[in-house]
């Protein structure tokens, strides 16, 4: 009887690195850092944008889904432009994924579905997160993947 292969994280360096991007400066720094890791490890870089399900504007009839779709398209364009500029200098295999929900649960779902070996996020730029707890802190506390928080 053939032995079933079990997925093992981090045994030989990361093969899939998930990075959360939302257009903030810290998320772009995280993406740059993760791209460098992916290049050196010859890993797949999974760039993830989590589209909020409900924003404050939704209560007033703002077209939230259209707005977040536009953000996702703008992020993809920026990433494509950056990879085009670096073509021939740095080669990184990457994919772009969108998930819906809050940032924490969206990144957890992405990391699980994509079988992430590592997760990279930018440090929160919101003051309230120092008290309540940022997405990065919650990911670290989950203890399911190595998490790198880029300032």
PDB file of N, CA, C and O in Angstrom, residues 59-133:
ATOM      1  N   UNK A  59     -23.182  51.400   4.557  1.00  0.00           N
ATOM      2  CA  UNK A  59     -24.410  51.789   5.246  1.00  0.00           C
ATOM      3  C   UNK A  59     -25.093  52.972   4.551  1.00  0.00           C
ATOM      4  O   UNK A  59     -26.287  53.165   4.667  1.00  0.00           O
ATOM      5  N   UNK A  60     -24.319  53.730   3.809  1.00  0.00           N
ATOM      6  CA  UNK A  60     -24.860  54.887   3.111  1.00  0.00           C
ATOM      7  C   UNK A  60     -25.062  54.620   1.626  1.00  0.00           C
ATOM      8  O   UNK A  60     -25.231  55.538   0.842  1.00  0.00           O
ATOM      9  N   UNK A  61     -24.992  53.354   1.239  1.00  0.00           N
ATOM     10  CA  UNK A  61     -25.268  52.994  -0.141  1.00  0.00           C
ATOM     11  C   UNK A  61     -24.071  53.092  -1.073  1.00  0.00           C
ATOM     12  O   UNK A  61     -24.231  53.034  -2.284  1.00  0.00           O
ATOM     13  N   UNK A  62     -22.866  53.236  -0.550  1.00  0.00           N
ATOM     14  CA  UNK A  62     -21.676  53.299  -1.413  1.00  0.00           C
ATOM     15  C   UNK A  62     -21.433  51.927  -2.033  1.00  0.00           C
ATOM     16  O   UNK A  62     -21.620  50.906  -1.379  1.00  0.00           O
ATOM     17  N   UNK A  63     -21.040  51.890  -3.295  1.00  0.00           N
ATOM     18  CA  UNK A  63     -20.791  50.598  -3.968  1.00  0.00           C
ATOM     19  C   UNK A  63     -19.460  49.995  -3.515  1.00  0.00           C
ATOM     20  O   UNK A  63     -18.447  50.127  -4.167  1.00  0.00           O
ATOM     21  N   UNK A  64     -19.475  49.316  -2.368  1.00  0.00           N
ATOM     22  CA  UNK A  64     -18.259  48.797  -1.746  1.00  0.00           C
ATOM     23  C   UNK A  64     -17.582  47.745  -2.624  1.00  0.00           C
ATOM     24  O   UNK A  64     -16.373  47.779  -2.816  1.00  0.00           O
ATOM     25  N   UNK A  65     -18.352  46.796  -3.154  1.00  0.00           N
ATOM     26  CA  UNK A  65     -17.754  45.723  -3.955  1.00  0.00           C
ATOM     27  C   UNK A  65     -17.007  46.284  -5.155  1.00  0.00           C
ATOM     28  O   UNK A  65     -15.902  45.852  -5.468  1.00  0.00           O
ATOM     29  N   UNK A  66     -17.599  47.263  -5.819  1.00  0.00           N
ATOM     30  CA  UNK A  66     -16.938  47.868  -6.982  1.00  0.00           C
ATOM     31  C   UNK A  66     -15.654  48.564  -6.563  1.00  0.00           C
ATOM     32  O   UNK A  66     -14.640  48.467  -7.241  1.00  0.00           O
ATOM     33  N   UNK A  67     -15.688  49.262  -5.434  1.00  0.00           N
ATOM     34  CA  UNK A  67     -14.509  49.975  -4.950  1.00  0.00           C
ATOM     35  C   UNK A  67     -13.392  49.007  -4.628  1.00  0.00           C
ATOM     36  O   UNK A  67     -12.242  49.216  -5.014  1.00  0.00           O
ATOM     37  N   UNK A  68     -13.704  47.905  -3.920  1.00  0.00           N
ATOM     38  CA  UNK A  68     -12.645  46.957  -3.559  1.00  0.00           C
ATOM     39  C   UNK A  68     -12.135  46.213  -4.784  1.00  0.00           C
ATOM     40  O   UNK A  68     -10.966  45.864  -4.840  1.00  0.00           O
ATOM     41  N   UNK A  69     -12.997  45.991  -5.775  1.00  0.00           N
ATOM     42  CA  UNK A  69     -12.529  45.387  -7.031  1.00  0.00           C
ATOM     43  C   UNK A  69     -11.547  46.322  -7.728  1.00  0.00           C
ATOM     44  O   UNK A  69     -10.540  45.880  -8.283  1.00  0.00           O
ATOM     45  N   UNK A  70     -11.835  47.627  -7.684  1.00  0.00           N
ATOM     46  CA  UNK A  70     -10.923  48.608  -8.297  1.00  0.00           C
ATOM     47  C   UNK A  70      -9.589  48.626  -7.569  1.00  0.00           C
ATOM     48  O   UNK A  70      -8.533  48.729  -8.200  1.00  0.00           O
ATOM     49  N   UNK A  71      -9.628  48.510  -6.242  1.00  0.00           N
ATOM     50  CA  UNK A  71      -8.385  48.456  -5.462  1.00  0.00           C
ATOM     51  C   UNK A  71      -7.584  47.227  -5.872  1.00  0.00           C
ATOM     52  O   UNK A  71      -6.377  47.312  -6.110  1.00  0.00           O
ATOM     53  N   UNK A  72      -8.242  46.069  -5.973  1.00  0.00           N
ATOM     54  CA  UNK A  72      -7.554  44.835  -6.372  1.00  0.00           C
ATOM     55  C   UNK A  72      -6.918  44.995  -7.747  1.00  0.00           C
ATOM     56  O   UNK A  72      -5.765  44.602  -7.958  1.00  0.00           O
ATOM     57  N   UNK A  73      -7.650  45.589  -8.693  1.00  0.00           N
ATOM     58  CA  UNK A  73      -7.106  45.790 -10.043  1.00  0.00           C
ATOM     59  C   UNK A  73      -5.913  46.724 -10.026  1.00  0.00           C
ATOM     60  O   UNK A  73      -4.920  46.504 -10.722  1.00  0.00           O
ATOM     61  N   UNK A  74      -5.971  47.770  -9.193  1.00  0.00           N
ATOM     62  CA  UNK A  74      -4.849  48.709  -9.076  1.00  0.00           C
ATOM     63  C   UNK A  74      -3.633  48.024  -8.467  1.00  0.00           C
ATOM     64  O   UNK A  74      -2.490  48.247  -8.900  1.00  0.00           O
ATOM     65  N   UNK A  75      -3.857  47.152  -7.472  1.00  0.00           N
ATOM     66  CA  UNK A  75      -2.749  46.414  -6.859  1.00  0.00           C
ATOM     67  C   UNK A  75      -2.087  45.490  -7.875  1.00  0.00           C
ATOM     68  O   UNK A  75      -0.860  45.427  -7.963  1.00  0.00           O
ATOM     69  N   UNK A  76      -2.907  44.776  -8.645  1.00  0.00           N
ATOM     70  CA  UNK A  76      -2.359  43.875  -9.669  1.00  0.00           C
ATOM     71  C   UNK A  76      -1.521  44.673 -10.664  1.00  0.00           C
ATOM     72  O   UNK A  76      -0.426  44.252 -11.035  1.00  0.00           O
ATOM     73  N   UNK A  77      -2.025  45.831 -11.092  1.00  0.00           N
ATOM     74  CA  UNK A  77      -1.287  46.656 -12.058  1.00  0.00           C
ATOM     75  C   UNK A  77       0.057  47.092 -11.473  1.00  0.00           C
ATOM     76  O   UNK A  77       1.083  46.998 -12.146  1.00  0.00           O
ATOM     77  N   UNK A  78       0.063  47.528 -10.212  1.00  0.00           N
ATOM     78  CA  UNK A  78       1.329  47.945  -9.585  1.00  0.00           C
ATOM     79  C   UNK A  78       2.313  46.789  -9.508  1.00  0.00           C
ATOM     80  O   UNK A  78       3.510  46.960  -9.761  1.00  0.00           O
ATOM     81  N   UNK A  79       1.819  45.606  -9.153  1.00  0.00           N
ATOM     82  CA  UNK A  79       2.696  44.440  -9.041  1.00  0.00           C
ATOM     83  C   UNK A  79       3.247  44.068 -10.412  1.00  0.00           C
ATOM     84  O   UNK A  79       4.443  43.802 -10.566  1.00  0.00           O
ATOM     85  N   UNK A  80       2.379  44.063 -11.425  1.00  0.00           N
ATOM     86  CA  UNK A  80       2.833  43.741 -12.785  1.00  0.00           C
ATOM     87  C   UNK A  80       3.876  44.742 -13.271  1.00  0.00           C
ATOM     88  O   UNK A  80       4.879  44.364 -13.877  1.00  0.00           O
ATOM     89  N   UNK A  81       3.639  46.031 -13.004  1.00  0.00           N
ATOM     90  CA  UNK A  81       4.594  47.063 -13.401  1.00  0.00           C
ATOM     91  C   UNK A  81       5.936  46.835 -12.719  1.00  0.00           C
ATOM     92  O   UNK A  81       6.996  46.938 -13.351  1.00  0.00           O
ATOM     93  N   UNK A  82       5.909  46.524 -11.431  1.00  0.00           N
ATOM     94  CA  UNK A  82       7.149  46.299 -10.681  1.00  0.00           C
ATOM     95  C   UNK A  82       7.894  45.079 -11.212  1.00  0.00           C
ATOM     96  O   UNK A  82       9.117  45.125 -11.396  1.00  0.00           O
ATOM     97  N   UNK A  83       7.175  43.988 -11.489  1.00  0.00           N
ATOM     98  CA  UNK A  83       7.851  42.785 -11.987  1.00  0.00           C
ATOM     99  C   UNK A  83       8.397  43.011 -13.392  1.00  0.00           C
ATOM    100  O   UNK A  83       9.442  42.484 -13.745  1.00  0.00           O
ATOM    101  N   UNK A  84       7.718  43.824 -14.178  1.00  0.00           N
ATOM    102  CA  UNK A  84       8.192  44.132 -15.528  1.00  0.00           C
ATOM    103  C   UNK A  84       9.502  44.928 -15.457  1.00  0.00           C
ATOM    104  O   UNK A  84      10.437  44.671 -16.216  1.00  0.00           O
ATOM    105  N   UNK A  85       9.569  45.884 -14.529  1.00  0.00           N
ATOM    106  CA  UNK A  85      10.792  46.688 -14.363  1.00  0.00           C
ATOM    107  C   UNK A  85      11.971  45.827 -13.923  1.00  0.00           C
ATOM    108  O   UNK A  85      13.117  46.127 -14.250  1.00  0.00           O
ATOM    109  N   UNK A  86      11.690  44.767 -13.169  1.00  0.00           N
ATOM    110  CA  UNK A  86      12.771  43.928 -12.626  1.00  0.00           C
ATOM    111  C   UNK A  86      13.079  42.716 -13.499  1.00  0.00           C
ATOM    112  O   UNK A  86      13.969  41.944 -13.178  1.00  0.00           O
ATOM    113  N   UNK A  87      12.344  42.555 -14.574  1.00  0.00           N
ATOM    114  CA  UNK A  87      12.532  41.394 -15.443  1.00  0.00           C
ATOM    115  C   UNK A  87      13.986  41.302 -15.900  1.00  0.00           C
ATOM    116  O   UNK A  87      14.580  42.273 -16.318  1.00  0.00           O
ATOM    117  N   UNK A  88      14.560  40.116 -15.800  1.00  0.00           N
ATOM    118  CA  UNK A  88      15.949  39.918 -16.195  1.00  0.00           C
ATOM    119  C   UNK A  88      16.923  40.223 -15.074  1.00  0.00           C
ATOM    120  O   UNK A  88      18.071  39.793 -15.118  1.00  0.00           O
ATOM    121  N   UNK A  89      16.471  40.938 -14.041  1.00  0.00           N
ATOM    122  CA  UNK A  89      17.329  41.211 -12.885  1.00  0.00           C
ATOM    123  C   UNK A  89      16.947  40.248 -11.763  1.00  0.00           C
ATOM    124  O   UNK A  89      17.775  39.526 -11.244  1.00  0.00           O
ATOM    125  N   UNK A  90      15.682  40.287 -11.405  1.00  0.00           N
ATOM    126  CA  UNK A  90      15.150  39.380 -10.392  1.00  0.00           C
ATOM    127  C   UNK A  90      13.970  38.646 -10.995  1.00  0.00           C
ATOM    128  O   UNK A  90      13.060  39.269 -11.514  1.00  0.00           O
ATOM    129  N   UNK A  91      14.004  37.354 -10.928  1.00  0.00           N
ATOM    130  CA  UNK A  91      12.872  36.564 -11.408  1.00  0.00           C
ATOM    131  C   UNK A  91      12.157  35.961 -10.203  1.00  0.00           C
ATOM    132  O   UNK A  91      12.767  35.256  -9.409  1.00  0.00           O
ATOM    133  N   UNK A  92      10.891  36.272 -10.056  1.00  0.00           N
ATOM    134  CA  UNK A  92      10.092  35.746  -8.960  1.00  0.00           C
ATOM    135  C   UNK A  92       8.802  35.183  -9.541  1.00  0.00           C
ATOM    136  O   UNK A  92       8.120  35.856 -10.308  1.00  0.00           O
ATOM    137  N   UNK A  93       8.500  33.951  -9.179  1.00  0.00           N
ATOM    138  CA  UNK A  93       7.201  33.375  -9.554  1.00  0.00           C
ATOM    139  C   UNK A  93       6.174  33.928  -8.579  1.00  0.00           C
ATOM    140  O   UNK A  93       6.361  33.854  -7.372  1.00  0.00           O
ATOM    141  N   UNK A  94       5.098  34.518  -9.120  1.00  0.00           N
ATOM    142  CA  UNK A  94       4.083  35.066  -8.226  1.00  0.00           C
ATOM    143  C   UNK A  94       2.694  34.857  -8.773  1.00  0.00           C
ATOM    144  O   UNK A  94       2.497  34.660  -9.969  1.00  0.00           O
ATOM    145  N   UNK A  95       1.754  34.866  -7.855  1.00  0.00           N
ATOM    146  CA  UNK A  95       0.334  34.790  -8.179  1.00  0.00           C
ATOM    147  C   UNK A  95      -0.369  35.848  -7.342  1.00  0.00           C
ATOM    148  O   UNK A  95       0.100  36.191  -6.253  1.00  0.00           O
ATOM    149  N   UNK A  96      -1.485  36.340  -7.844  1.00  0.00           N
ATOM    150  CA  UNK A  96      -2.290  37.303  -7.090  1.00  0.00           C
ATOM    151  C   UNK A  96      -3.610  36.644  -6.739  1.00  0.00           C
ATOM    152  O   UNK A  96      -4.241  36.020  -7.590  1.00  0.00           O
ATOM    153  N   UNK A  97      -3.997  36.758  -5.484  1.00  0.00           N
ATOM    154  CA  UNK A  97      -5.256  36.171  -5.034  1.00  0.00           C
ATOM    155  C   UNK A  97      -6.056  37.215  -4.270  1.00  0.00           C
ATOM    156  O   UNK A  97      -5.480  38.023  -3.543  1.00  0.00           O
ATOM    157  N   UNK A  98      -7.368  37.166  -4.412  1.00  0.00           N
ATOM    158  CA  UNK A  98      -8.224  37.994  -3.566  1.00  0.00           C
ATOM    159  C   UNK A  98      -9.108  37.065  -2.748  1.00  0.00           C
ATOM    160  O   UNK A  98      -9.556  36.018  -3.227  1.00  0.00           O
ATOM    161  N   UNK A  99      -9.296  37.438  -1.505  1.00  0.00           N
ATOM    162  CA  UNK A  99     -10.199  36.736  -0.603  1.00  0.00           C
ATOM    163  C   UNK A  99     -11.106  37.807  -0.010  1.00  0.00           C
ATOM    164  O   UNK A  99     -10.716  38.968   0.086  1.00  0.00           O
ATOM    165  N   UNK A 100     -12.296  37.426   0.377  1.00  0.00           N
ATOM    166  CA  UNK A 100     -13.222  38.383   0.988  1.00  0.00           C
ATOM    167  C   UNK A 100     -13.289  38.134   2.493  1.00  0.00           C
ATOM    168  O   UNK A 100     -13.166  37.016   2.944  1.00  0.00           O
ATOM    169  N   UNK A 101     -13.486  39.214   3.225  1.00  0.00           N
ATOM    170  CA  UNK A 101     -13.626  39.104   4.676  1.00  0.00           C
ATOM    171  C   UNK A 101     -12.770  40.140   5.366  1.00  0.00           C
ATOM    172  O   UNK A 101     -12.308  41.099   4.758  1.00  0.00           O
ATOM    173  N   UNK A 102     -12.569  39.924   6.675  1.00  0.00           N
ATOM    174  CA  UNK A 102     -11.665  40.816   7.398  1.00  0.00           C
ATOM    175  C   UNK A 102     -10.234  40.349   7.124  1.00  0.00           C
ATOM    176  O   UNK A 102     -10.010  39.213   6.716  1.00  0.00           O
ATOM    177  N   UNK A 103      -9.289  41.237   7.343  1.00  0.00           N
ATOM    178  CA  UNK A 103      -7.897  40.960   6.962  1.00  0.00           C
ATOM    179  C   UNK A 103      -7.355  39.691   7.618  1.00  0.00           C
ATOM    180  O   UNK A 103      -6.739  38.855   6.957  1.00  0.00           O
ATOM    181  N   UNK A 104      -7.599  39.513   8.907  1.00  0.00           N
ATOM    182  CA  UNK A 104      -7.057  38.343   9.608  1.00  0.00           C
ATOM    183  C   UNK A 104      -7.618  37.041   9.039  1.00  0.00           C
ATOM    184  O   UNK A 104      -6.878  36.159   8.631  1.00  0.00           O
ATOM    185  N   UNK A 105      -8.948  36.929   9.015  1.00  0.00           N
ATOM    186  CA  UNK A 105      -9.560  35.682   8.537  1.00  0.00           C
ATOM    187  C   UNK A 105      -9.266  35.432   7.059  1.00  0.00           C
ATOM    188  O   UNK A 105      -9.092  34.288   6.645  1.00  0.00           O
ATOM    189  N   UNK A 106      -9.185  36.497   6.273  1.00  0.00           N
ATOM    190  CA  UNK A 106      -8.839  36.341   4.856  1.00  0.00           C
ATOM    191  C   UNK A 106      -7.431  35.801   4.674  1.00  0.00           C
ATOM    192  O   UNK A 106      -7.197  34.916   3.841  1.00  0.00           O
ATOM    193  N   UNK A 107      -6.481  36.306   5.460  1.00  0.00           N
ATOM    194  CA  UNK A 107      -5.099  35.812   5.357  1.00  0.00           C
ATOM    195  C   UNK A 107      -4.969  34.385   5.880  1.00  0.00           C
ATOM    196  O   UNK A 107      -4.221  33.580   5.322  1.00  0.00           O
ATOM    197  N   UNK A 108      -5.708  34.047   6.928  1.00  0.00           N
ATOM    198  CA  UNK A 108      -5.700  32.670   7.441  1.00  0.00           C
ATOM    199  C   UNK A 108      -6.228  31.725   6.369  1.00  0.00           C
ATOM    200  O   UNK A 108      -5.633  30.680   6.082  1.00  0.00           O
ATOM    201  N   UNK A 109      -7.342  32.099   5.756  1.00  0.00           N
ATOM    202  CA  UNK A 109      -7.927  31.259   4.699  1.00  0.00           C
ATOM    203  C   UNK A 109      -6.951  31.125   3.533  1.00  0.00           C
ATOM    204  O   UNK A 109      -6.748  30.032   3.000  1.00  0.00           O
ATOM    205  N   UNK A 110      -6.334  32.239   3.146  1.00  0.00           N
ATOM    206  CA  UNK A 110      -5.364  32.207   2.044  1.00  0.00           C
ATOM    207  C   UNK A 110      -4.197  31.296   2.381  1.00  0.00           C
ATOM    208  O   UNK A 110      -3.800  30.450   1.567  1.00  0.00           O
ATOM    209  N   UNK A 111      -3.645  31.454   3.574  1.00  0.00           N
ATOM    210  CA  UNK A 111      -2.487  30.647   3.971  1.00  0.00           C
ATOM    211  C   UNK A 111      -2.842  29.163   4.015  1.00  0.00           C
ATOM    212  O   UNK A 111      -2.052  28.317   3.596  1.00  0.00           O
ATOM    213  N   UNK A 112      -4.032  28.848   4.501  1.00  0.00           N
ATOM    214  CA  UNK A 112      -4.466  27.446   4.537  1.00  0.00           C
ATOM    215  C   UNK A 112      -4.674  26.889   3.134  1.00  0.00           C
ATOM    216  O   UNK A 112      -4.147  25.835   2.786  1.00  0.00           O
ATOM    217  N   UNK A 113      -5.451  27.604   2.314  1.00  0.00           N
ATOM    218  CA  UNK A 113      -5.777  27.101   0.976  1.00  0.00           C
ATOM    219  C   UNK A 113      -4.549  27.003   0.074  1.00  0.00           C
ATOM    220  O   UNK A 113      -4.460  26.116  -0.766  1.00  0.00           O
ATOM    221  N   UNK A 114      -3.612  27.935   0.239  1.00  0.00           N
ATOM    222  CA  UNK A 114      -2.424  27.955  -0.612  1.00  0.00           C
ATOM    223  C   UNK A 114      -1.279  27.148  -0.017  1.00  0.00           C
ATOM    224  O   UNK A 114      -0.192  27.117  -0.569  1.00  0.00           O
ATOM    225  N   UNK A 115      -1.529  26.511   1.121  1.00  0.00           N
ATOM    226  CA  UNK A 115      -0.533  25.699   1.819  1.00  0.00           C
ATOM    227  C   UNK A 115       0.760  26.491   2.063  1.00  0.00           C
ATOM    228  O   UNK A 115       1.866  26.062   1.724  1.00  0.00           O
ATOM    229  N   UNK A 116       0.583  27.654   2.664  1.00  0.00           N
ATOM    230  CA  UNK A 116       1.713  28.555   2.915  1.00  0.00           C
ATOM    231  C   UNK A 116       2.709  27.938   3.884  1.00  0.00           C
ATOM    232  O   UNK A 116       2.328  27.295   4.859  1.00  0.00           O
ATOM    233  N   UNK A 117       3.975  28.157   3.597  1.00  0.00           N
ATOM    234  CA  UNK A 117       5.048  27.781   4.507  1.00  0.00           C
ATOM    235  C   UNK A 117       5.443  28.971   5.366  1.00  0.00           C
ATOM    236  O   UNK A 117       6.091  28.815   6.392  1.00  0.00           O
ATOM    237  N   UNK A 118       5.095  30.174   4.924  1.00  0.00           N
ATOM    238  CA  UNK A 118       5.429  31.395   5.644  1.00  0.00           C
ATOM    239  C   UNK A 118       4.437  32.479   5.247  1.00  0.00           C
ATOM    240  O   UNK A 118       3.916  32.475   4.140  1.00  0.00           O
ATOM    241  N   UNK A 119       4.197  33.398   6.183  1.00  0.00           N
ATOM    242  CA  UNK A 119       3.300  34.518   5.938  1.00  0.00           C
ATOM    243  C   UNK A 119       4.066  35.801   6.265  1.00  0.00           C
ATOM    244  O   UNK A 119       4.735  35.889   7.292  1.00  0.00           O
ATOM    245  N   UNK A 120       3.973  36.787   5.365  1.00  0.00           N
ATOM    246  CA  UNK A 120       4.640  38.069   5.567  1.00  0.00           C
ATOM    247  C   UNK A 120       3.580  39.160   5.511  1.00  0.00           C
ATOM    248  O   UNK A 120       2.753  39.174   4.605  1.00  0.00           O
ATOM    249  N   UNK A 121       3.604  40.046   6.498  1.00  0.00           N
ATOM    250  CA  UNK A 121       2.670  41.171   6.533  1.00  0.00           C
ATOM    251  C   UNK A 121       3.409  42.426   6.957  1.00  0.00           C
ATOM    252  O   UNK A 121       4.464  42.357   7.589  1.00  0.00           O
ATOM    253  N   UNK A 122       2.842  43.553   6.602  1.00  0.00           N
ATOM    254  CA  UNK A 122       3.383  44.827   7.065  1.00  0.00           C
ATOM    255  C   UNK A 122       2.862  45.134   8.449  1.00  0.00           C
ATOM    256  O   UNK A 122       1.772  44.699   8.831  1.00  0.00           O
ATOM    257  N   UNK A 123       3.654  45.874   9.221  1.00  0.00           N
ATOM    258  CA  UNK A 123       3.207  46.302  10.541  1.00  0.00           C
ATOM    259  C   UNK A 123       2.025  47.247  10.372  1.00  0.00           C
ATOM    260  O   UNK A 123       1.980  48.024   9.419  1.00  0.00           O
ATOM    261  N   UNK A 124       1.097  47.173  11.286  1.00  0.00           N
ATOM    262  CA  UNK A 124      -0.083  48.031  11.206  1.00  0.00           C
ATOM    263  C   UNK A 124       0.318  49.490  11.330  1.00  0.00           C
ATOM    264  O   UNK A 124       1.165  49.856  12.130  1.00  0.00           O
ATOM    265  N   UNK A 125      -0.333  50.310  10.523  1.00  0.00           N
ATOM    266  CA  UNK A 125      -0.092  51.746  10.580  1.00  0.00           C
ATOM    267  C   UNK A 125      -1.196  52.450  11.350  1.00  0.00           C
ATOM    268  O   UNK A 125      -1.234  53.662  11.410  1.00  0.00           O
ATOM    269  N   UNK A 126      -2.101  51.672  11.962  1.00  0.00           N
ATOM    270  CA  UNK A 126      -3.224  52.262  12.690  1.00  0.00           C
ATOM    271  C   UNK A 126      -2.944  52.245  14.191  1.00  0.00           C
ATOM    272  O   UNK A 126      -2.617  51.212  14.759  1.00  0.00           O
ATOM    273  N   UNK A 127      -3.083  53.388  14.823  1.00  0.00           N
ATOM    274  CA  UNK A 127      -2.769  53.529  16.241  1.00  0.00           C
ATOM    275  C   UNK A 127      -3.596  52.601  17.126  1.00  0.00           C
ATOM    276  O   UNK A 127      -3.080  52.042  18.084  1.00  0.00           O
ATOM    277  N   UNK A 128      -4.852  52.407  16.816  1.00  0.00           N
ATOM    278  CA  UNK A 128      -5.720  51.560  17.633  1.00  0.00           C
ATOM    279  C   UNK A 128      -5.272  50.118  17.709  1.00  0.00           C
ATOM    280  O   UNK A 128      -5.576  49.409  18.668  1.00  0.00           O
ATOM    281  N   UNK A 129      -4.538  49.666  16.736  1.00  0.00           N
ATOM    282  CA  UNK A 129      -4.088  48.276  16.716  1.00  0.00           C
ATOM    283  C   UNK A 129      -3.075  47.976  17.807  1.00  0.00           C
ATOM    284  O   UNK A 129      -2.874  46.828  18.160  1.00  0.00           O
ATOM    285  N   UNK A 130      -2.427  49.015  18.330  1.00  0.00           N
ATOM    286  CA  UNK A 130      -1.473  48.775  19.419  1.00  0.00           C
ATOM    287  C   UNK A 130      -2.211  48.309  20.676  1.00  0.00           C
ATOM    288  O   UNK A 130      -1.654  47.617  21.507  1.00  0.00           O
ATOM    289  N   UNK A 131      -3.470  48.700  20.789  1.00  0.00           N
ATOM    290  CA  UNK A 131      -4.269  48.340  21.967  1.00  0.00           C
ATOM    291  C   UNK A 131      -5.055  47.060  21.702  1.00  0.00           C
ATOM    292  O   UNK A 131      -5.006  46.111  22.462  1.00  0.00           O
ATOM    293  N   UNK A 132      -5.781  47.027  20.603  1.00  0.00           N
ATOM    294  CA  UNK A 132      -6.672  45.907  20.282  1.00  0.00           C
ATOM    295  C   UNK A 132      -5.894  44.691  19.780  1.00  0.00           C
ATOM    296  O   UNK A 132      -6.242  43.559  20.041  1.00  0.00           O
ATOM    297  N   UNK A 133      -4.823  44.915  19.047  1.00  0.00           N
ATOM    298  CA  UNK A 133      -4.062  43.827  18.464  1.00  0.00           C
ATOM    299  C   UNK A 133      -4.176  43.870  16.958  1.00  0.00           C
ATOM    300  O   UNK A 133      -5.260  43.939  16.413  1.00  0.00           O
TER     301      UNK A 133
END
